[in-house]
């Protein structure tokens, strides 16, 4: 794969940054998300595992990341890729053992990489012993009170307690044999906990200590907006899970209720008992103005900003998303987080390769026939976007495979799909498997070096062009660009502010950063002049001293 050149080496970097305190290491960190099932397999069963990650420490070191965020690796029914946990304080045998986990922590720490794990507190698996006990113990029992069970409506209770929907499905309630119903935000395999129950609260405090004691540096809190629910009757009516339609005053019955922060204040006290204090980042699908509540210093510390997942390739849209989140960051006191891709969305190289306004779900469903991606454009934009993102103040969350420039695997055989979205939506949404296909490590090896055994999610032939070994041999590859940009960012990143530079061209986004450097991105279709300064790095080749379309460059602020 030959794309473009990276014109200047990192040795030409400008001024050095302030040294970050270890206490706040997360504030400007580059965090790399590993989806363990599809990263690297050490035992030939076709499933990635913890020892597989250990075998790639060198790769992670060369990438230059500060931390790994590990998606769930706990025993699970795998009804939702591990986000249905059956035992919060153990390792799924398919991924390894607790000893393997300890080895992973030691191996990462030995090379200066921190580790964050996923905490899934809104719901467990249906296989969790507590849920099994709740079913056995029957209505009204203390065991049942750990979850949210209610009687149904109608003379025989055969109607659900209310009309609440679930994600990916019309009904948020499932009936059990004795006639009661339990609530689930997500699939019926993921019953919601009752956070009014003291045992539930104690259990999670225990779990946090368990992993923090094992050396975990931070936690990503799944569905952080959902734990506390107003189950008082009459039930409130709602139909949508969209954060945009959620009231901003904490009055929705299921999401973003003010009381949830009491839980996080309790967790913060636990986090602060460690040295350095443990950090946490909230996955909170809430309106922008509510994010500071989750990112506060007496709460979780940090909250995801997902705006760039939904931002079209346009200078104006990017500027709005960036400005809004920098404002939020200054009101919360917690630097923003930036994300282009994760395990829940279409990979950004594909998003930028689709014509504007494309319905991504319709594209996924149709893509078995004729891919409509313009891959060359997608690739240039993805490269420009990551350099723009890495130039921003705050922390950057990367998703495995984006550093290889991977596109979505859109034409997976539907018979192989693993994501519950496909079945829960009655085959109207293909789901998230296309970004969860195992990584290609070696172009000319079976299963591209991911495993000696085939994965259930089949890697397409074009993965060969994106394999790590192919990219390591190519100075202009996307992998080489990520390595250079992350390394350079480390030298440049200073105070967490930026100053916009207004340009005559509305397709150009230009800003300066403290310490004497600047970033400029051309979202338009023709080349534009570069500002005065020495070019440190660019996402593609410059054109007679001009910045071509779909390209970002970093420069010193003075000649
Ligand atoms: C995770 C998803 C998961 C859902 C339910 C989300 O926030 O990122 O992958 O399906 O939570 O746990």
Coordinates of C-alpha atoms and ligand atoms in Angstrom, one line a residue:
X1 CA 0.0 0.0 0.0
X2 CA 1.7 3.2 -1.1
X3 CA -0.2 6.3 -0.3
X4 CA 1.9 9.4 0.2
X5 CA 5.0 10.5 2.0
X6 CA 5.6 11.7 5.4
X7 CA 7.9 14.6 4.5
X8 CA 9.6 15.4 7.7
X9 CA 10.9 13.3 10.5
X10 CA 10.1 13.8 14.1
X11 CA 13.6 14.9 14.9
X12 CA 12.7 18.3 13.4
X13 CA 10.1 18.8 16.1
X14 CA 9.6 22.2 17.7
X15 CA 9.6 23.0 21.3
X16 CA 9.2 20.5 24.1
X17 CA 6.1 20.2 26.3
X18 CA 5.6 20.7 30.0
X19 CA 6.1 17.5 31.8
X20 CA 2.7 16.0 32.9
X21 CA 2.2 15.0 36.4
X22 CA 1.6 11.3 37.0
X23 CA -1.6 12.2 38.9
X24 CA -3.1 13.6 35.7
X25 CA -1.5 11.4 33.2
X26 CA -4.8 10.8 31.5
X27 CA -5.5 14.4 30.7
X28 CA -3.5 14.5 27.4
X29 CA -3.0 10.7 26.9
X30 CA -3.3 8.7 23.7
X31 CA -5.4 5.7 24.7
X32 CA -5.6 2.7 22.4
X33 CA -8.7 0.6 22.6
X34 CA -8.2 -3.2 22.3
X35 CA -11.2 -5.3 21.5
X36 CA -9.6 -8.6 22.8
X37 CA -11.5 -11.0 20.7
X38 CA -10.0 -9.6 17.5
X39 CA -6.6 -8.3 18.4
X40 CA -4.2 -11.3 18.5
X41 CA -4.7 -15.0 19.3
X42 CA -2.0 -16.9 21.1
X43 CA -3.5 -20.4 21.2
X44 CA -4.9 -21.0 17.7
X45 CA -8.6 -21.2 18.7
X46 CA -9.5 -18.3 16.4
X47 CA -10.3 -16.0 19.4
X48 CA -7.9 -13.2 20.4
X49 CA -6.7 -13.5 24.0
X50 CA -4.7 -11.8 26.7
X51 CA -1.4 -13.6 25.9
X52 CA -2.0 -12.5 22.3
X53 CA -1.9 -8.9 23.6
X54 CA 1.3 -9.7 25.6
X55 CA 2.9 -11.0 22.4
X56 CA 2.3 -7.6 20.8
X57 CA 3.7 -5.3 23.5
X58 CA 6.5 -4.3 21.1
X59 CA 3.9 -3.2 18.6
X60 CA 2.1 -1.1 21.2
X61 CA 5.4 0.4 22.3
X62 CA 6.3 1.4 18.8
X63 CA 2.9 3.0 18.3
X64 CA 3.8 5.3 21.2
X65 CA 0.5 5.1 23.1
X66 CA 0.2 6.1 26.8
X67 CA -2.5 3.6 27.7
X68 CA -4.5 0.6 26.6
X69 CA -8.2 0.5 27.2
X70 CA -9.3 -3.2 27.2
X71 CA -12.9 -3.9 26.2
X72 CA -14.5 -6.6 28.4
X73 CA -12.5 -9.8 28.9
X74 CA -14.7 -11.2 31.8
X75 CA -16.6 -14.5 31.8
X76 CA -19.6 -13.8 29.6
X77 CA -22.4 -15.3 27.6
X78 CA -21.0 -13.3 24.7
X79 CA -24.5 -12.2 23.8
X80 CA -23.1 -8.7 23.3
X81 CA -19.4 -9.1 22.6
X82 CA -18.6 -9.4 26.3
X83 CA -20.8 -6.5 27.5
X84 CA -22.9 -9.1 29.2
X85 CA -20.7 -10.0 32.2
X86 CA -21.2 -13.2 34.2
X87 CA -18.4 -12.7 36.6
X88 CA -16.9 -9.2 37.2
X89 CA -13.7 -10.4 38.9
X90 CA -12.4 -13.0 36.6
X91 CA -11.1 -13.7 33.1
X92 CA -13.1 -15.5 30.5
X93 CA -11.3 -18.8 29.8
X94 CA -11.4 -18.0 26.1
X95 CA -9.3 -15.0 26.9
X96 CA -7.0 -16.6 29.5
X97 CA -6.6 -16.5 33.2
X98 CA -6.1 -14.0 36.0
X99 CA -2.4 -14.8 35.9
X100 CA -2.4 -13.9 32.2
X101 CA -4.1 -10.6 33.1
X102 CA -1.4 -9.9 35.8
X103 CA 1.2 -10.7 33.2
X104 CA -0.4 -8.3 30.8
X105 CA -0.5 -5.5 33.4
X106 CA 3.2 -6.1 34.3
X107 CA 4.2 -6.3 30.6
X108 CA 2.5 -3.0 29.8
X109 CA 3.7 -1.2 32.9
X110 CA 7.2 -2.4 32.2
X111 CA 7.2 -0.4 29.0
X112 CA 5.4 2.6 30.5
X113 CA 1.9 1.9 29.1
X114 CA -1.0 2.2 31.5
X115 CA -4.1 0.0 31.4
X116 CA -7.8 0.8 31.7
X117 CA -10.5 -1.8 31.9
X118 CA -14.2 -1.7 31.0
X119 CA -16.6 -1.6 33.9
X120 CA -20.1 -2.6 32.9
X121 CA -22.4 -1.6 35.8
X122 CA -25.8 -1.0 34.2
X123 CA -26.5 -4.7 33.5
X124 CA -25.0 -8.1 34.0
X125 CA -25.3 -11.2 31.9
X126 CA -28.3 -13.4 32.3
X127 CA -25.7 -16.0 33.3
X128 CA -24.5 -14.0 36.3
X129 CA -25.0 -16.1 39.5
X130 CA -27.1 -13.2 41.0
X131 CA -29.5 -13.4 38.1
X132 CA -29.7 -17.2 38.3
X133 CA -30.4 -16.8 42.0
X134 CA -33.0 -14.1 41.3
X135 CA -34.9 -16.4 39.0
X136 CA -34.8 -19.3 41.5
X137 CA -35.8 -17.2 44.5
X138 CA -39.0 -15.8 43.1
X139 CA -41.0 -12.6 43.4
X140 CA -40.5 -10.4 46.4
X141 CA -37.2 -12.1 47.4
X142 CA -34.0 -10.1 48.3
X143 CA -32.3 -11.9 45.4
X144 CA -34.8 -10.5 42.9
X145 CA -34.3 -7.0 44.4
X146 CA -30.8 -6.8 42.9
X147 CA -32.4 -6.5 39.5
X148 CA -35.6 -4.7 38.3
X149 CA -38.5 -7.2 38.4
X150 CA -42.1 -6.1 38.2
X151 CA -45.5 -7.7 37.7
X152 CA -47.1 -7.3 34.3
X153 CA -50.2 -5.5 33.4
X154 CA -53.6 -7.0 32.3
X155 CA -55.7 -9.5 34.1
X156 CA -53.1 -12.2 33.9
X157 CA -50.1 -9.9 33.9
X158 CA -49.2 -10.9 30.4
X159 CA -48.6 -7.3 29.3
X160 CA -45.2 -5.7 30.2
X161 CA -45.3 -3.3 33.1
X162 CA -45.0 -0.3 30.8
X163 CA -44.2 0.6 27.2
X164 CA -40.5 1.3 27.6
X165 CA -38.4 0.2 24.6
X166 CA -34.9 -1.3 24.7
X167 CA -31.9 -0.4 22.5
X168 CA -32.2 -2.5 19.4
X169 CA -35.7 -3.7 20.2
X170 CA -39.3 -2.6 20.7
X171 CA -39.6 -3.9 24.3
X172 CA -37.4 -3.3 27.3
X173 CA -39.0 -6.0 29.4
X174 CA -38.8 -9.8 29.3
X175 CA -41.1 -12.2 31.1
X176 CA -39.9 -15.1 33.2
X177 CA -41.5 -18.4 34.0
X178 CA -43.3 -17.3 37.2
X179 CA -45.0 -14.5 35.3
X180 CA -42.9 -11.5 36.4
X181 CA -41.0 -9.2 34.0
X182 CA -37.4 -7.9 34.2
X183 CA -36.1 -4.7 32.7
X184 CA -33.3 -4.5 30.2
X185 CA -31.9 -1.4 28.5
X186 CA -30.2 -3.7 25.9
X187 CA -30.9 -7.3 25.0
X188 CA -32.9 -9.7 27.2
X189 CA -29.5 -11.4 27.9
X190 CA -28.5 -8.2 29.8
X191 CA -30.8 -7.6 32.8
X192 CA -30.4 -4.2 34.4
X193 CA -29.2 -4.0 38.0
X194 CA -31.2 -2.2 40.6
X195 CA -28.9 0.5 41.8
X196 CA -31.2 1.3 44.8
X197 CA -30.0 -2.0 46.2
X198 CA -27.1 -1.6 48.7
X199 CA -25.6 -5.0 47.7
X200 CA -25.3 -3.9 44.1
X201 CA -23.4 -0.8 45.2
X202 CA -21.1 -2.8 47.5
X203 CA -20.5 -5.3 44.8
X204 CA -19.2 -2.8 42.3
X205 CA -17.0 -1.1 44.9
X206 CA -15.5 -4.5 45.6
X207 CA -15.0 -5.0 41.8
X208 CA -13.3 -1.6 41.4
X209 CA -10.9 -2.4 44.3
X210 CA -10.2 -5.8 42.9
X211 CA -8.9 -4.5 39.6
X212 CA -7.3 -1.4 41.1
X213 CA -5.4 -3.6 43.5
X214 CA -4.2 -5.6 40.5
X215 CA -2.6 -2.5 39.1
X216 CA -5.3 -1.2 36.7
X217 CA -4.9 2.5 36.2
X218 CA -8.3 3.4 35.1
X219 CA -11.8 2.4 34.1
X220 CA -14.1 3.1 31.2
X221 CA -17.6 3.1 32.6
X222 CA -20.1 1.6 30.2
X223 CA -23.5 3.3 29.9
X224 CA -22.6 5.6 32.8
X225 CA -25.8 7.6 32.3
X226 CA -28.1 4.7 32.9
X227 CA -27.6 3.3 36.4
X228 CA -30.1 5.2 38.5
X229 CA -33.7 4.8 37.3
X230 CA -37.0 6.3 38.5
X231 CA -39.3 3.3 38.8
X232 CA -42.1 5.2 40.6
X233 CA -45.6 4.8 39.2
X234 CA -47.3 6.0 37.2
X235 CA -44.3 5.3 34.9
X236 CA -43.2 8.1 32.6
X237 CA -43.6 7.6 28.9
X238 CA -40.6 7.8 26.5
X239 CA -39.9 6.4 23.1
X240 CA -36.3 7.3 22.1
X241 CA -32.9 6.5 23.4
X242 CA -31.3 9.4 21.6
X243 CA -29.4 11.7 23.9
X244 CA -30.6 14.6 21.7
X245 CA -34.1 13.9 22.8
X246 CA -33.3 13.4 26.4
X247 CA -34.3 16.3 28.7
X248 CA -31.3 18.2 30.0
X249 CA -32.6 18.6 33.6
X250 CA -32.1 15.1 34.8
X251 CA -35.8 14.3 34.7
X252 CA -35.9 11.4 32.3
X253 CA -36.9 8.2 34.1
X254 CA -34.0 6.1 32.8
X255 CA -31.1 8.3 31.7
X256 CA -28.8 10.9 33.1
X257 CA -30.6 11.2 36.4
X258 CA -28.9 13.6 38.9
X259 CA -28.7 10.9 41.6
X260 CA -26.2 8.8 39.5
X261 CA -23.5 11.2 40.5
X262 CA -23.8 10.2 44.1
X263 CA -22.5 6.7 43.0
X264 CA -19.6 8.3 41.2
X265 CA -18.7 10.4 44.1
X266 CA -18.4 7.2 46.2
X267 CA -16.2 5.7 43.5
X268 CA -14.0 8.8 43.4
X269 CA -13.3 8.3 47.1
X270 CA -12.1 4.8 46.3
X271 CA -10.1 5.9 43.3
X272 CA -8.4 8.6 45.4
X273 CA -7.2 6.1 47.9
X274 CA -4.7 4.8 45.3
X275 CA -1.4 6.4 44.3
X276 CA -1.7 7.7 41.7
X277 CA -5.4 8.0 41.9
X278 CA -7.3 5.8 39.5
X279 CA -9.1 7.6 36.7
X280 CA -12.4 6.8 35.0
X281 CA -14.0 7.9 31.7
X282 CA -17.7 7.9 31.4
X283 CA -19.5 6.5 28.3
X284 CA -22.4 8.8 28.8
X285 CA -24.9 9.4 26.0
X286 CA -26.1 12.7 27.3
X287 CA -26.6 16.2 25.8
X288 CA -23.4 18.2 25.7
X289 CA -24.3 20.5 28.6
X290 CA -24.6 17.5 30.9
X291 CA -21.1 16.1 30.2
X292 CA -19.3 18.2 32.9
X293 CA -21.3 16.4 35.6
X294 CA -19.7 13.1 34.6
X295 CA -16.2 14.6 34.0
X296 CA -16.0 16.4 37.3
X297 CA -13.1 16.0 39.7
X298 CA -15.3 14.6 42.4
X299 CA -16.9 12.2 39.9
X300 CA -15.3 10.0 37.2
X301 CA -12.8 12.6 36.0
X302 CA -13.4 12.3 32.3
X303 CA -16.3 11.7 29.8
X304 CA -16.3 10.7 26.2
X305 CA -17.1 13.3 23.6
X306 CA -18.5 11.3 20.7
X307 CA -19.2 14.3 18.4
X308 CA -16.6 13.5 15.8
X309 CA -18.2 10.1 15.3
X310 CA -21.1 12.0 13.8
X311 CA -19.3 14.9 12.1
X312 CA -19.3 15.1 8.3
X313 CA -16.1 15.9 6.5
X314 CA -16.5 19.7 6.7
X315 CA -14.3 22.4 8.2
X316 CA -17.4 24.2 9.7
X317 CA -18.7 21.0 11.3
X318 CA -15.4 20.1 12.7
X319 CA -14.9 23.6 14.1
X320 CA -18.3 23.5 15.8
X321 CA -17.6 20.1 17.3
X322 CA -14.2 21.1 18.5
X323 CA -15.3 24.5 19.9
X324 CA -18.3 23.1 21.7
X325 CA -16.2 20.5 23.4
X326 CA -13.4 22.8 24.3
X327 CA -16.1 25.0 26.0
X328 CA -17.5 22.0 27.8
X329 CA -13.9 21.1 28.9
X330 CA -13.3 24.5 30.3
X331 CA -16.5 24.4 32.3
X332 CA -15.8 20.9 33.7
X333 CA -12.1 21.5 34.2
X334 CA -11.5 18.2 32.5
X335 CA -9.8 18.3 29.1
X336 CA -11.9 16.9 26.3
X337 CA -11.6 13.4 24.8
X338 CA -11.6 12.9 21.1
X339 CA -12.7 9.8 19.2
X340 CA -13.0 9.0 15.5
X341 CA -13.8 5.3 15.8
X342 CA -14.6 2.7 18.4
X343 CA -16.1 -0.8 18.5
X344 CA -19.7 0.5 18.2
X345 CA -19.5 2.4 14.9
X346 CA -18.5 2.2 11.2
X347 CA -14.8 2.8 10.9
X348 CA -14.0 6.4 10.0
X349 CA -12.0 5.6 6.9
X350 CA -15.2 4.2 5.5
X351 CA -17.4 7.0 6.8
X352 CA -15.2 9.5 4.9
X353 CA -15.3 7.3 1.8
X354 CA -19.1 7.4 1.5
X355 CA -20.9 10.2 -0.3
X356 CA -22.1 12.8 2.2
X357 CA -25.5 12.0 3.8
X358 CA -25.2 8.3 3.1
X359 CA -27.4 6.3 5.4
X360 CA -24.6 4.1 6.9
X361 CA -27.0 1.3 7.9
X362 CA -28.5 1.1 4.4
X363 CA -25.0 1.1 3.0
X364 CA -24.0 -1.8 5.3
X365 CA -27.1 -3.8 4.4
X366 CA -26.5 -3.2 0.7
X367 CA -22.7 -3.5 0.6
X368 CA -22.7 -7.2 -0.1
X369 CA -23.6 -6.2 -3.6
X370 CA -21.7 -3.2 -4.7
X371 CA -19.4 -1.2 -2.4
X372 CA -19.9 2.5 -3.0
X373 CA -16.8 3.6 -1.1
X374 CA -14.3 6.0 -2.6
X375 CA -11.4 4.5 -0.7
X376 CA -8.7 6.9 -1.9
X377 CA -10.7 9.8 -0.5
X378 CA -11.6 7.9 2.6
X379 CA -7.9 7.2 3.3
X380 CA -6.7 10.7 2.7
X381 CA -9.4 12.1 5.0
X382 CA -8.8 9.5 7.7
X383 CA -5.1 10.4 7.7
X384 CA -5.9 14.2 7.8
X385 CA -8.5 13.6 10.5
X386 CA -6.1 11.8 12.9
X387 CA -3.5 14.4 12.6
X388 CA -6.1 17.1 13.3
X389 CA -7.4 15.1 16.3
X390 CA -3.9 14.5 17.7
X391 CA -3.2 18.2 17.4
X392 CA -6.1 19.0 19.8
X393 CA -5.7 19.6 23.5
X394 CA -7.1 16.8 25.6
X395 CA -6.9 13.0 25.2
X396 CA -7.2 11.0 22.1
X397 CA -8.9 7.6 22.1
X398 CA -7.9 5.4 19.2
X399 CA -9.6 2.1 18.2
X400 CA -7.5 -0.9 17.1
X401 CA -7.0 -1.1 13.4
X402 CA -7.5 2.6 12.7
X403 CA -3.7 3.0 12.8
X404 CA -3.6 0.6 9.8
X405 CA -6.2 2.7 8.0
X406 CA -8.7 -0.2 8.0
X407 CA -12.0 0.2 6.3
X408 CA -15.2 -1.3 7.6
X409 CA -15.6 -5.0 6.5
X410 CA -19.0 -4.3 5.1
X411 CA -19.8 -7.5 3.3
X412 CA -19.6 -10.0 6.1
X413 CA -21.8 -13.0 5.5
X414 CA -24.9 -12.5 7.6
X415 CA -24.8 -16.1 8.7
X416 CA -21.6 -15.3 10.6
X417 CA -22.7 -12.1 12.3
X418 CA -22.2 -12.1 16.1
X419 CA -23.7 -8.7 17.1
X420 CA -27.1 -9.0 18.7
X421 CA -28.2 -5.9 16.8
X422 CA -28.7 -8.0 13.7
X423 CA -31.2 -10.4 15.4
X424 CA -32.7 -7.8 17.8
X425 CA -33.6 -5.5 14.9
X426 CA -35.1 -8.4 13.0
X427 CA -32.4 -8.2 10.4
X428 CA -33.0 -4.5 9.5
X429 CA -29.6 -3.4 11.0
X430 CA -26.5 -5.3 10.2
X431 CA -24.8 -4.2 13.4
X432 CA -21.2 -3.6 14.5
X433 CA -19.3 -6.6 13.4
X434 CA -17.7 -4.9 10.4
X435 CA -15.3 -3.0 12.7
X436 CA -14.6 -6.0 14.9
X437 CA -12.9 -8.2 12.3
X438 CA -9.5 -9.5 13.6
X439 CA -6.5 -7.4 12.7
X440 CA -4.2 -8.3 9.9
X441 CA -0.6 -8.7 11.2
X442 CA 1.2 -10.5 8.4
X443 CA 0.1 -10.2 4.8
X444 CA 1.3 -13.6 3.6
X445 CA 0.3 -15.8 6.6
X446 CA -2.9 -17.7 7.2
X447 CA -5.5 -15.5 8.8
X448 CA -3.0 -12.7 8.3
X449 CA -1.1 -13.7 11.4
X450 CA -4.0 -13.1 13.7
X451 CA -4.3 -16.7 14.7
X452 CA -3.3 -20.2 13.5
X453 CA -7.1 -20.8 13.5
X454 CA -9.8 -19.0 11.6
X455 CA -11.9 -16.4 13.3
X456 CA -15.7 -16.5 13.2
X457 CA -15.6 -13.1 11.6
X458 CA -13.8 -13.7 8.3
X459 CA -11.0 -11.4 7.2
X460 CA -11.4 -10.2 3.6
X461 CA -8.5 -10.7 1.1
X462 CA -7.9 -6.9 0.9
X463 CA -6.7 -7.0 4.5
X464 CA -3.3 -8.1 3.0
X465 CA -2.6 -4.6 1.8
X466 CA -3.2 -3.3 5.3
X467 CA -1.2 -5.8 7.3
X468 CA 1.3 -4.6 9.8
X469 CA 4.3 -6.1 8.1
X470 CA 3.3 -4.6 4.8
X471 CA 3.0 -1.2 6.4
X472 CA 6.2 -1.4 8.5
X473 CA 8.1 -1.8 5.2
X474 CA 6.5 1.4 3.8
X475 CA 7.5 4.8 5.2
X476 CA 4.4 6.4 3.7
X477 CA 2.0 3.9 5.3
X478 CA -0.8 4.9 7.7
X479 CA 0.9 3.0 10.4
X480 CA 4.1 5.0 9.9
X481 CA 2.0 8.2 10.0
X482 CA 0.4 7.2 13.3
X483 CA 3.8 6.4 14.8
X484 CA 5.3 9.7 13.7
X485 CA 2.3 11.8 14.7
X486 CA 1.9 10.2 18.2
X487 CA 5.6 10.6 18.9
X488 CA 5.7 14.2 17.7
X489 CA 2.6 15.1 19.6
X490 CA 4.3 13.9 22.8
X491 CA 7.1 16.4 22.2
X492 CA 4.7 19.2 21.2
X493 CA 1.7 18.8 23.5
X494 CA 1.6 21.6 26.0
X495 CA -1.1 23.5 27.9
X496 CA -4.6 22.3 26.9
X497 CA -5.7 25.3 24.9
X498 CA -5.8 26.3 21.3
X499 CA -6.3 29.5 19.4
X500 CA -8.2 29.5 16.1
X501 CA -6.6 31.3 13.2
X502 CA -9.3 32.8 11.0
X503 CA -8.6 32.0 7.3
X504 CA -10.1 33.5 4.2
X505 CA -10.9 30.0 3.0
X506 CA -14.0 28.4 4.7
X507 CA -12.7 25.0 3.9
X508 CA -9.6 25.4 6.0
X509 CA -9.3 24.8 9.7
X510 CA -6.2 26.4 11.3
X511 CA -5.2 26.8 14.9
X512 CA -2.1 27.4 17.0
X513 CA -1.0 25.7 20.2
X514 CA 1.0 27.0 23.1
X515 CA 4.7 26.3 22.7
X516 CA 5.0 27.5 19.1
X517 CA 3.3 25.1 16.8
X518 CA 0.2 25.0 14.6
X519 CA -2.0 22.6 12.7
X520 CA -3.8 23.3 9.4
X521 CA -6.3 21.1 7.6
X522 CA -7.6 21.5 4.1
X523 CA -11.2 20.1 3.9
X524 CA -11.7 21.6 0.4
X525 CA -11.0 20.2 -3.0
X526 CA -8.1 22.4 -4.2
X527 CA -4.6 23.1 -2.7
X528 CA -4.2 26.0 -0.3
X529 CA -1.2 28.0 0.8
X530 CA 0.6 27.0 4.0
X531 CA 1.1 29.5 6.8
X532 CA 4.6 30.7 7.7
X533 CA 6.5 28.0 9.6
X534 CA 8.6 24.9 9.3
X535 CA 6.6 21.9 8.3
X536 CA 7.0 19.2 11.0
X537 CA 4.7 16.5 9.6
X538 CA 1.9 16.2 7.1
X539 CA -0.7 13.5 6.5
X540 CA 0.1 13.4 2.8
X541 CA 2.7 14.9 0.3
X542 CA 2.6 18.6 -0.1
X543 CA 2.2 20.0 -3.6
X544 CA 4.7 22.6 -4.6
X545 CA 4.6 24.0 -1.1
X546 CA 0.8 24.0 -1.0
X547 CA -1.5 22.0 1.3
X548 CA -3.5 19.6 -1.0
X549 CA -7.1 18.7 -0.5
X550 CA -7.9 16.3 2.5
X551 CA -4.5 16.9 4.1
X552 CA -3.3 18.2 7.5
X553 CA 0.1 19.6 8.2
X554 CA 1.7 20.6 11.5
X555 CA 4.2 23.4 11.5
X556 CA 6.2 25.5 13.8
X557 CA 4.7 28.9 14.4
X558 CA 7.6 30.8 13.1
X559 CA 9.8 30.3 10.1
Ligands
LIG1 C1 -21.0 -0.6 24.6 C2 -21.6 -1.5 23.6 C3 -22.6 -2.4 24.3 C4 -23.5 -1.6 25.2 C5 -24.2 -2.5 26.2 C6 -22.1 0.2 25.1 O1 -21.9 1.3 25.6 O2 -20.0 0.2 24.0 O3 -20.7 -2.2 22.8 O4 -23.4 -3.0 23.4 O5 -22.9 -0.6 25.9 O6 -23.3 -2.8 27.2

